Short mmCIF file of C-alpha atoms (C1' of nucleotides) in Angstrom, two decimals:
data_model
loop_
_atom_site.label_atom_id
_atom_site.label_comp_id
_atom_site.label_asym_id
_atom_site.label_seq_id
_atom_site.Cartn_x
_atom_site.Cartn_y
_atom_site.Cartn_z
CA UNK G 1 -177.40 65.97 133.61
CA UNK G 2 -178.10 68.82 131.24
CA UNK G 3 -181.17 70.88 131.40
CA UNK G 4 -183.75 70.33 128.72
CA UNK G 5 -184.32 73.40 126.56
CA UNK G 6 -187.46 75.30 127.45
CA UNK G 7 -188.51 75.44 123.82
CA UNK G 8 -187.57 74.39 120.34
CA UNK G 9 -184.82 76.87 119.68
CA UNK G 10 -184.83 76.21 115.97
CA UNK G 11 -188.46 77.14 115.55
CA UNK G 12 -188.76 80.22 117.70
CA UNK G 13 -188.26 83.74 116.59
CA UNK G 14 -185.70 85.84 118.39
CA UNK G 15 -185.02 89.51 118.52
CA UNK G 16 -187.26 92.50 118.70
CA UNK G 17 -190.98 92.09 118.95
CA UNK G 18 -193.18 93.36 116.19
CA UNK G 19 -196.35 95.34 116.93
CA UNK G 20 -198.34 92.38 115.62
CA UNK G 21 -196.68 90.02 118.08
CA UNK G 22 -197.23 92.49 120.89
CA UNK G 23 -200.89 92.73 119.98
CA UNK G 24 -201.27 88.95 119.89
CA UNK G 25 -199.63 88.49 123.25
CA UNK G 26 -201.51 91.32 124.88
CA UNK G 27 -204.84 90.16 123.52
CA UNK G 28 -204.24 86.60 124.61
CA UNK G 29 -203.16 87.46 128.13
CA UNK G 30 -205.92 89.97 128.63
CA UNK G 31 -208.39 87.36 127.54
CA UNK G 32 -206.97 84.24 129.15
CA UNK G 33 -204.18 85.28 131.45
CA UNK G 34 -200.85 83.57 131.30
CA UNK G 35 -202.45 80.44 132.71
CA UNK G 36 -199.44 80.17 134.98
CA UNK G 37 -197.73 78.38 132.14
CA UNK G 38 -195.58 80.55 129.99
CA UNK G 39 -194.07 77.63 128.15
CA UNK G 40 -197.41 76.63 126.69
CA UNK G 41 -198.61 80.15 126.09
CA UNK G 42 -196.88 81.00 122.79
CA UNK G 43 -198.47 78.08 121.02
CA UNK G 44 -201.90 78.90 122.35
CA UNK G 45 -201.47 82.55 121.44
CA UNK G 46 -200.19 81.73 117.99
CA UNK G 47 -196.74 83.13 118.59
CA UNK G 48 -193.48 81.67 117.40
CA UNK G 49 -191.70 82.74 120.53
CA UNK G 50 -190.11 81.12 123.51
CA UNK G 51 -192.32 81.18 126.57
CA UNK G 52 -189.69 82.96 128.54
CA UNK G 53 -189.51 85.61 125.88
CA UNK G 54 -193.27 86.09 126.09
CA UNK G 55 -193.11 86.39 129.82
CA UNK G 56 -190.35 88.97 129.63
CA UNK G 57 -192.11 90.97 126.97
CA UNK G 58 -195.30 91.04 128.99
CA UNK G 59 -193.72 91.84 132.30
CA UNK G 60 -191.30 94.45 131.04
CA UNK G 61 -193.26 96.13 128.34
CA UNK G 62 -196.84 95.19 127.68
CA UNK G 63 -198.17 94.84 131.18
CA UNK G 64 -200.55 97.65 132.19
CA UNK G 65 -199.24 100.50 134.32
CA UNK G 66 -195.67 100.10 133.22
CA UNK G 67 -193.89 103.39 133.61
CA UNK G 68 -191.47 104.33 130.87
CA UNK G 69 -189.20 107.28 130.66
CA UNK G 70 -186.90 109.16 132.98
CA UNK G 71 -186.47 108.27 136.58
CA UNK G 72 -187.22 110.96 139.11
CA UNK G 73 -184.80 112.10 141.78
CA UNK G 74 -186.93 110.29 144.30
CA UNK G 75 -186.66 107.09 142.34
CA UNK G 76 -182.91 107.60 142.04
CA UNK G 77 -182.70 107.97 145.75
CA UNK G 78 -184.74 104.88 146.47
CA UNK G 79 -182.68 102.82 144.06
CA UNK G 80 -179.43 104.02 145.56
CA UNK G 81 -180.63 103.47 149.07
CA UNK G 82 -181.85 99.99 148.39
CA UNK G 83 -178.85 99.06 146.30
CA UNK G 84 -176.64 100.09 149.14
CA UNK G 85 -178.75 98.02 151.46
CA UNK G 86 -179.48 94.85 149.57
CA UNK G 87 -177.28 94.97 146.51
CA UNK G 88 -178.40 94.06 143.03
CA UNK G 89 -181.64 92.45 143.97
CA UNK G 90 -183.54 94.25 141.30
CA UNK G 91 -186.84 92.53 141.81
CA UNK G 92 -186.95 93.69 145.41
CA UNK G 93 -185.94 97.18 144.42
CA UNK G 94 -188.54 97.18 141.66
CA UNK G 95 -191.18 96.23 144.18
CA UNK G 96 -190.63 99.58 145.85
CA UNK G 97 -191.05 101.52 142.62
CA UNK G 98 -194.56 101.12 141.24
CA UNK G 99 -194.60 100.86 137.48
CA UNK G 100 -190.91 100.13 137.19
CA UNK G 101 -189.60 96.71 136.29
CA UNK G 102 -186.52 95.01 137.59
CA UNK G 103 -185.08 95.02 134.10
CA UNK G 104 -185.72 98.74 133.79
CA UNK G 105 -184.03 99.49 137.05
CA UNK G 106 -181.15 97.19 136.30
CA UNK G 107 -180.57 98.88 132.95
CA UNK G 108 -180.94 102.30 134.47
CA UNK G 109 -178.46 101.46 137.16
CA UNK G 110 -175.95 99.98 134.77
CA UNK G 111 -176.15 102.67 132.15
CA UNK G 112 -176.78 105.87 134.06
CA UNK G 113 -177.00 105.82 137.78
CA UNK G 114 -173.83 103.89 138.41
CA UNK G 115 -171.91 106.24 136.21
CA UNK G 116 -173.36 109.25 137.92
CA UNK G 117 -172.34 107.85 141.21
CA UNK G 118 -168.95 106.50 140.41
CA UNK G 119 -167.55 107.58 137.13
CA UNK G 120 -167.95 111.27 136.70
CA UNK G 121 -165.64 112.66 139.32
CA UNK G 122 -162.17 113.57 138.14
CA UNK G 123 -159.62 111.72 140.12
CA UNK G 124 -158.02 114.93 141.27
CA UNK G 125 -161.27 115.95 142.91
CA UNK G 126 -161.28 112.84 145.00
CA UNK G 127 -158.49 114.10 147.09
CA UNK G 128 -159.72 115.18 150.45
CA UNK G 129 -158.73 118.82 150.11
CA UNK G 130 -160.98 119.16 147.12
CA UNK G 131 -164.01 117.66 148.69
CA UNK G 132 -165.41 120.80 150.17
CA UNK G 133 -166.37 122.81 147.22
CA UNK G 134 -169.45 121.51 145.63
CA UNK G 135 -173.07 122.20 145.53
CA UNK G 136 -174.11 118.81 144.29
CA UNK G 137 -172.79 115.35 144.63
CA UNK G 138 -173.11 111.69 144.09
CA UNK G 139 -175.53 109.92 146.30
CA UNK G 140 -172.76 107.69 147.32
CA UNK G 141 -169.51 106.68 145.83
CA UNK G 142 -166.90 104.08 145.61
CA UNK G 143 -164.22 105.22 147.88
CA UNK G 144 -161.35 103.52 146.22
CA UNK G 145 -158.94 106.33 145.59
CA UNK G 146 -157.13 104.53 142.86
CA UNK G 147 -159.94 103.81 140.52
CA UNK G 148 -162.96 105.44 139.03
CA UNK G 149 -164.61 102.16 138.37
CA UNK G 150 -167.36 100.92 140.61
CA UNK G 151 -165.26 98.10 141.86
CA UNK G 152 -166.21 96.59 145.15
CA UNK G 153 -164.61 98.03 148.17
CA UNK G 154 -164.35 94.74 149.93
CA UNK G 155 -163.63 96.42 153.10
CA UNK G 156 -164.98 95.57 156.46
CA UNK G 157 -166.09 98.28 158.83
CA UNK G 158 -162.95 97.92 160.76
CA UNK G 159 -160.93 98.56 157.67
CA UNK G 160 -162.66 101.70 156.61
CA UNK G 161 -160.97 105.01 156.84
CA UNK G 162 -163.27 107.99 157.12
CA UNK G 163 -162.30 111.46 156.12
CA UNK G 164 -163.38 114.32 158.31
CA UNK G 165 -163.61 117.40 156.20
CA UNK G 166 -163.87 119.65 159.17
CA UNK G 167 -160.35 119.08 160.23
CA UNK G 168 -158.80 117.24 157.30
CA UNK G 169 -158.16 114.13 159.29
CA UNK G 170 -158.93 110.47 158.81
CA UNK G 171 -160.56 108.25 161.36
CA UNK G 172 -161.24 104.64 161.79
CA UNK G 173 -164.74 104.58 163.11
CA UNK G 174 -165.93 102.86 166.21
CA UNK G 175 -169.40 102.02 167.33
CA UNK G 176 -169.98 105.49 168.65
CA UNK G 177 -168.47 107.11 165.64
CA UNK G 178 -170.37 109.87 163.95
CA UNK G 179 -170.47 110.16 160.23
CA UNK G 180 -168.76 113.07 158.60
CA UNK G 181 -170.28 115.28 156.06
CA UNK G 182 -168.22 116.04 153.05
CA UNK G 183 -169.49 118.15 150.23
CA UNK G 184 -168.50 116.59 147.00
CA UNK G 185 -168.40 117.69 143.44
CA UNK G 186 -169.89 115.81 140.57
CA UNK G 187 -172.51 116.37 137.94
CA UNK G 188 -175.03 114.12 139.55
CA UNK G 189 -178.53 115.53 139.29
CA UNK G 190 -179.53 118.83 140.64
CA UNK G 191 -180.30 117.65 144.07
CA UNK G 192 -178.43 118.93 146.97
CA UNK G 193 -176.40 116.42 148.75
CA UNK G 194 -173.28 115.84 150.62
CA UNK G 195 -171.39 112.68 151.06
CA UNK G 196 -169.48 110.60 153.43
CA UNK G 197 -166.41 109.00 152.06
CA UNK G 198 -164.93 105.83 153.28
CA UNK G 199 -161.59 104.72 151.98
CA UNK G 200 -160.62 101.12 152.41
CA UNK G 201 -157.25 100.78 153.94
CA UNK G 202 -157.24 97.03 154.28
CA UNK G 203 -158.68 94.47 151.99
CA UNK G 204 -158.58 91.08 153.62
CA UNK G 205 -159.21 88.29 151.19
CA UNK G 206 -161.98 86.79 153.18
CA UNK G 207 -163.99 89.92 152.79
CA UNK G 208 -164.63 89.13 149.20
CA UNK G 209 -167.19 86.80 150.58
CA UNK G 210 -169.21 89.65 151.91
CA UNK G 211 -172.37 90.73 150.15
CA UNK G 212 -172.47 93.49 147.58
CA UNK G 213 -174.15 95.95 149.83
CA UNK G 214 -171.00 96.34 151.77
CA UNK G 215 -169.25 97.74 148.80
CA UNK G 216 -170.81 101.11 149.05
CA UNK G 217 -171.32 103.84 151.49
CA UNK G 218 -174.50 105.82 151.55
CA UNK G 219 -174.37 109.51 151.81
CA UNK G 220 -176.75 112.21 150.62
CA UNK G 221 -176.92 114.04 153.86
CA UNK G 222 -176.43 111.13 156.14
CA UNK G 223 -176.29 111.76 159.77
CA UNK G 224 -175.86 109.41 162.66
CA UNK G 225 -178.55 109.56 165.23
CA UNK G 226 -177.03 110.89 168.33
CA UNK G 227 -173.91 111.73 166.43
CA UNK G 228 -172.03 114.90 166.10
CA UNK G 229 -172.13 115.30 162.37
CA UNK G 230 -174.01 118.16 160.90
CA UNK G 231 -175.62 118.24 157.56
CA UNK G 232 -176.59 121.07 155.36
CA UNK G 233 -178.20 121.32 152.01
CA UNK G 234 -176.88 123.28 149.14
CA UNK G 235 -179.45 125.96 149.63
CA UNK G 236 -177.85 126.65 152.93
CA UNK G 237 -180.56 125.31 155.13
CA UNK G 238 -179.61 122.99 157.89
CA UNK G 239 -181.99 120.09 158.09
CA UNK G 240 -182.65 120.08 161.74
CA UNK G 241 -186.30 120.92 161.87
CA UNK G 242 -188.29 118.86 164.29
CA UNK G 243 -191.42 117.00 163.49
CA UNK G 244 -193.27 115.94 166.56
CA UNK G 245 -196.70 114.82 165.55
CA UNK G 246 -196.09 112.07 163.10
CA UNK G 247 -198.00 108.86 163.34
CA UNK G 248 -196.17 105.75 162.41
CA UNK G 249 -198.05 103.48 160.08
CA UNK G 250 -196.76 100.22 158.90
CA UNK G 251 -197.88 97.25 156.99
CA UNK G 252 -196.51 93.78 156.61
CA UNK G 253 -196.64 92.07 153.31
CA UNK G 254 -198.92 89.47 154.80
CA UNK G 255 -201.44 92.03 155.92
CA UNK G 256 -200.36 92.74 159.45
CA UNK G 257 -200.43 96.40 160.10
CA UNK G 258 -200.45 99.09 162.70
CA UNK G 259 -204.06 98.27 163.44
CA UNK G 260 -203.58 94.56 163.29
CA UNK G 261 -203.17 92.08 166.05
CA UNK G 262 -199.45 91.77 165.75
CA UNK G 263 -197.48 94.69 166.89
CA UNK G 264 -194.29 95.26 165.09
CA UNK G 265 -192.69 95.67 168.47
CA UNK G 266 -192.98 91.99 168.93
CA UNK G 267 -191.57 91.31 165.54
CA UNK G 268 -188.31 93.10 166.03
CA UNK G 269 -186.71 91.59 169.03
CA UNK G 270 -183.34 92.54 167.71
CA UNK G 271 -181.27 95.54 167.07
CA UNK G 272 -182.71 98.00 164.63
CA UNK G 273 -180.53 99.95 162.35
CA UNK G 274 -181.39 103.16 160.69
CA UNK G 275 -179.93 106.16 159.12
CA UNK G 276 -181.11 109.66 158.90
CA UNK G 277 -181.30 110.86 155.38
CA UNK G 278 -181.67 114.56 155.47
CA UNK G 279 -182.25 115.34 151.88
CA UNK G 280 -185.41 116.98 150.73
CA UNK G 281 -187.43 113.85 151.24
CA UNK G 282 -186.18 113.31 154.75
CA UNK G 283 -186.13 109.59 154.60
CA UNK G 284 -185.28 107.31 157.42
CA UNK G 285 -184.45 103.72 156.82
CA UNK G 286 -184.27 100.93 159.28
CA UNK G 287 -183.74 97.27 159.58
CA UNK G 288 -183.55 94.79 162.29
CA UNK G 289 -180.00 93.79 162.74
CA UNK G 290 -179.41 90.15 162.52
CA UNK G 291 -176.37 90.77 160.44
CA UNK G 292 -178.10 89.76 157.28
CA UNK G 293 -177.05 91.98 154.45
CA UNK G 294 -174.55 93.61 156.66
CA UNK G 295 -176.82 95.92 158.56
CA UNK G 296 -174.75 95.51 161.63
CA UNK G 297 -171.67 96.30 159.60
CA UNK G 298 -173.32 99.47 158.48
CA UNK G 299 -174.02 100.37 162.04
CA UNK G 300 -170.49 99.74 163.12
CA UNK G 301 -169.22 101.72 160.18
CA UNK G 302 -170.67 104.75 161.81
CA UNK G 303 -173.06 105.53 159.03
CA UNK G 304 -175.97 103.86 160.67
CA UNK G 305 -177.49 104.16 164.03
CA UNK G 306 -178.07 101.11 166.11
CA UNK G 307 -180.85 100.74 168.57
CA UNK G 308 -180.52 98.67 171.70
CA UNK G 309 -181.53 95.07 171.55
CA UNK G 310 -185.30 94.62 171.52
CA UNK G 311 -185.77 98.18 170.46
CA UNK G 312 -189.42 98.33 169.63
CA UNK G 313 -191.90 100.36 167.71
CA UNK G 314 -192.46 102.86 170.48
CA UNK G 315 -188.78 103.57 170.69
CA UNK G 316 -188.53 103.91 166.96
CA UNK G 317 -191.50 106.25 167.03
CA UNK G 318 -189.77 108.30 169.64
CA UNK G 319 -186.67 108.34 167.53
CA UNK G 320 -188.58 109.53 164.54
CA UNK G 321 -190.47 112.14 166.44
CA UNK G 322 -187.24 113.78 167.43
CA UNK G 323 -185.72 113.52 164.01
CA UNK G 324 -186.36 115.39 160.83
CA UNK G 325 -187.46 112.30 158.99
CA UNK G 326 -190.86 111.82 157.51
CA UNK G 327 -190.48 108.45 155.93
CA UNK G 328 -189.43 105.18 157.34
CA UNK G 329 -188.77 101.84 155.78
CA UNK G 330 -188.40 98.71 157.79
CA UNK G 331 -187.26 95.32 156.67
CA UNK G 332 -188.50 92.35 158.54
CA UNK G 333 -185.84 89.88 159.37
CA UNK G 334 -184.43 87.86 156.50
CA UNK G 335 -187.49 88.15 154.34
CA UNK G 336 -186.59 91.74 153.62
CA UNK G 337 -190.15 92.67 153.16
CA UNK G 338 -190.97 96.29 153.04
CA UNK G 339 -193.21 96.54 156.00
CA UNK G 340 -193.50 100.09 157.14
CA UNK G 341 -194.07 103.47 155.71
CA UNK G 342 -194.01 106.58 157.67
"C1'" DA W 1 -172.28 113.33 103.97
"C1'" DA W 2 -170.21 109.10 105.36
"C1'" DT W 3 -168.29 106.48 108.83
"C1'" DT W 4 -167.26 105.29 113.42
"C1'" DT W 5 -168.09 105.25 118.20
"C1'" DC W 6 -170.97 105.52 122.04
"C1'" DC W 7 -175.03 104.73 124.59
"C1'" DA W 8 -179.54 103.16 126.15
"C1'" DC W 9 -182.65 99.81 126.12
"C1'" DA W 10 -184.67 95.43 124.89
"C1'" DA W 11 -184.03 90.83 124.84
"C1'" DC W 12 -181.53 86.57 125.67
"C1'" DC W 13 -179.37 83.11 128.48
"C1'" DG W 14 -178.18 80.15 132.22
"C1'" DC W 15 -178.89 79.07 136.80
"C1'" DG W 16 -181.17 78.33 141.30
"C1'" DG W 17 -185.24 77.38 143.69
"C1'" DG W 18 -189.63 75.50 144.26
"C1'" DC W 19 -193.18 72.46 143.01
"C1'" DT W 20 -195.04 68.08 141.39
"C1'" DC W 21 -194.96 63.37 140.51
"C1'" DC H 1 -186.07 61.10 147.91
"C1'" DG H 2 -184.82 62.25 143.45
"C1'" DA H 3 -185.89 63.50 138.71
"C1'" DG H 4 -188.20 66.57 135.75
"C1'" DC H 5 -190.24 70.77 134.85
"C1'" DC H 6 -191.30 75.65 135.13
"C1'" DC H 7 -190.70 80.26 136.99
"C1'" DG H 8 -188.16 84.09 138.15
"C1'" DC H 9 -183.87 86.38 138.76
"C1'" DG H 10 -179.69 88.62 137.51
"C1'" DG H 11 -175.83 88.91 134.31
"C1'" DT H 12 -174.79 89.53 129.63
"C1'" DT H 13 -175.40 90.46 124.80
"C1'" DG H 14 -177.57 92.49 120.69
"C1'" DT H 15 -179.41 96.25 118.30
"C1'" DG H 16 -180.80 100.66 116.80
"C1'" DG H 17 -180.34 105.46 117.20
"C1'" DA H 18 -177.61 109.51 118.54
"C1'" DA H 19 -173.41 111.84 118.76
"C1'" DA H 20 -168.83 112.51 117.37
"C1'" DT H 21 -165.26 112.59 113.98
#
DNA sequence: AATTTCCACAACCGCGGGCTC
DNA sequence: CGAGCCCGCGGTTGTGGAAAT
């Protein structure tokens, strides 16, 4: 059975919104709210628009506190990190960037960020022997050596081939594998970064069923906890400073927090995965590892650390206290809520 | 200066999920 | 339990301005 149209297509205006329409919509919503019924709203507001169009216009443009304009390096980093983690779930990513809309981020990714990350490196520079010489880099990159397009890697951890710039060798990582730092040249931003490359050597058909997050490898100064890899920034500093007195604060979407009755310790009960991002913001990211979104695959790829089963808050705190990180994001189980800041 | 091409952003569209009846 | 409806999401397209020729 076909779906009934949401509005009378013949009688609604399409295309760009005029200032008058914007004013009508804004005035109506500020006065009455959307009434939780966008379909009925246009008529009430005196607009010849589809309800969905009104909703989109409000959410993406007219809503208060919408941020327009360039994305900061921090925002770039968050987008890249989350995209690598959860894929193109723009609404979730947008939730982490106050003032940005999912549409904004999606457009930004498609038009700029993706190209920065994937498309601006001459193919010749992708060869391992050229990877040393840069002061800036992509945040992460498609590792397919045969294409500059951001095509999915479709490679499982076991099929990844990692390049070690320190000795010009390739490795297939194991659980205890340490990530390798490879300086990489591209015109991406002015931030200092280095990258880890992972070249797929096998592409089993069944892996096309894997989620999008597995298509990319994070970098930007990644280091495995407990690993051997070293990271350095372009200004020559090595990011190994210790930070011992940090207090971990966290907050669940439903209100639970570090002072609440429910300790996050009890919420984990599974492996936690994390990586050490040693760029200027020193971010640490973590997730419990039920395999959702491929966290466990990340861990086994060698780019992510894996805590023991039932690794709890205290252990994570300890981990953080001995790392150089000052931020920490935790995703609770399958809900993928952002629950902790640090 | 005119035309074409490229690019960024806004907007549209279809679908899945959830809710209600 | 299933049909109908709406919301929200993500992919795609349209459009206007900038840059290139």
